[in-house]
Each structure stands twice: as C-alpha cells, then as structure tokens.
Amino acid sequence: MINEKYSILFSSMTGNTKMLADAIADVLPKENCEVFGKTGEKMPETEMLYIGFWTDKGNADAATLELLKVLTNKKIFLFGTAGFGVSDEYFQKVLGNVRQAIDGSNKIVGEYMCQGKMPQAVRDRYVKMKEDPEHMPPNIDTLIENFDLALSHPDEADLENLKKAVQ
C-alpha cells in the first residue's frame, strides 16, 4: 500500500483526528498523495483512502458517514478518535458501527482508534450535573475521570501506534 497513490480525508471537531491524519501523512510518500483534507472538500479518485473521523454517539460523525455511503470499489483504512475511548472493546463497537455505512464493494485494509481530548465545556457540563442530584447520572465521577484522562490524547504513543498500523 505504501507505494500506491492515496488520499487522506478526515473530519476533526477538536483537532484530534487531524493529528492522526498528519501522522499518517508523515509515514507515507508525499508524492503519492492526491488529496489531503477535510471530508467533503474534494472527492478523490485514488483507490486507496485513509478516512478519519471523530466519534459522535458511538459512530462516526455525520460528514464521514455520508462520505462512506457513496464510496465504491475502494481500499479503506479507517482511523478515528473517541473522547470516551478507554477500552479496545469500545473502539471495536464504534468501528463496527462505522463499517455498517461502507458498501460491500470496498475493502477495509486497516483500522485504528485512540482516545482524544474533549472540549472543556464537556467537563463543565459534568460538574454542573454533579451539583444537581436529581439529574445526575450514576456514573458522573467516571465521566469526569475519563475526561481528565483524555486530556493528554492523542499522545506520542497513540501516534506511533497509528504509524505502525499504517506501515
């Protein structure tokens, strides 16, 4: 895959998925890249596509799902970030949901997911929920702890693991 023409398309709300896209671009031959950019800006002609997404309610974001639904006869490497991703089991569930949007004529050649930091507004919302016992989810402390753990992601180890998965 490394010596063929490719495109890297991504949707990134907070910059996490763009970090992954940049890491992929770092390990592939620049001269073979047809398109590097946000999902929806340009439809590439290359057969090999690296498609990145951010997780929205357990699935890829809407822009990525729309792109995946129209692709046919492509080789696809999926990569994404999830704010709540602390387990491979959760990542596999998200990837399973994303795969459902992909036409059967395409071939998934690789997948990678890691945790990504979330906007501060998310933590602020959790803290506010905690102040109101009537509307507080039973796992509120876990949600706050997960937010804090996600602040350092994607980290160098995440990026190195992605580069290995691509190579």
PDB file of N, CA and C in Angstrom, residues 4 14 161:
ATOM      1  N   GLU A   4       1.522   3.117  -3.548  1.00  0.00           N
ATOM      2  CA  GLU A   4       0.438   3.476  -4.449  1.00  0.00           C
ATOM      3  C   GLU A   4      -0.096   4.862  -4.118  1.00  0.00           C
ATOM      4  N   THR A  14     -12.137  18.793  17.099  1.00  0.00           N
ATOM      5  CA  THR A  14     -11.269  19.428  18.085  1.00  0.00           C
ATOM      6  C   THR A  14      -9.781  19.390  17.721  1.00  0.00           C
ATOM      7  N   ASN A 161       1.680   4.212  17.444  1.00  0.00           N
ATOM      8  CA  ASN A 161       0.906   3.005  17.157  1.00  0.00           C
ATOM      9  C   ASN A 161       0.152   3.121  15.844  1.00  0.00           C
TER      10      ASN A 161
END
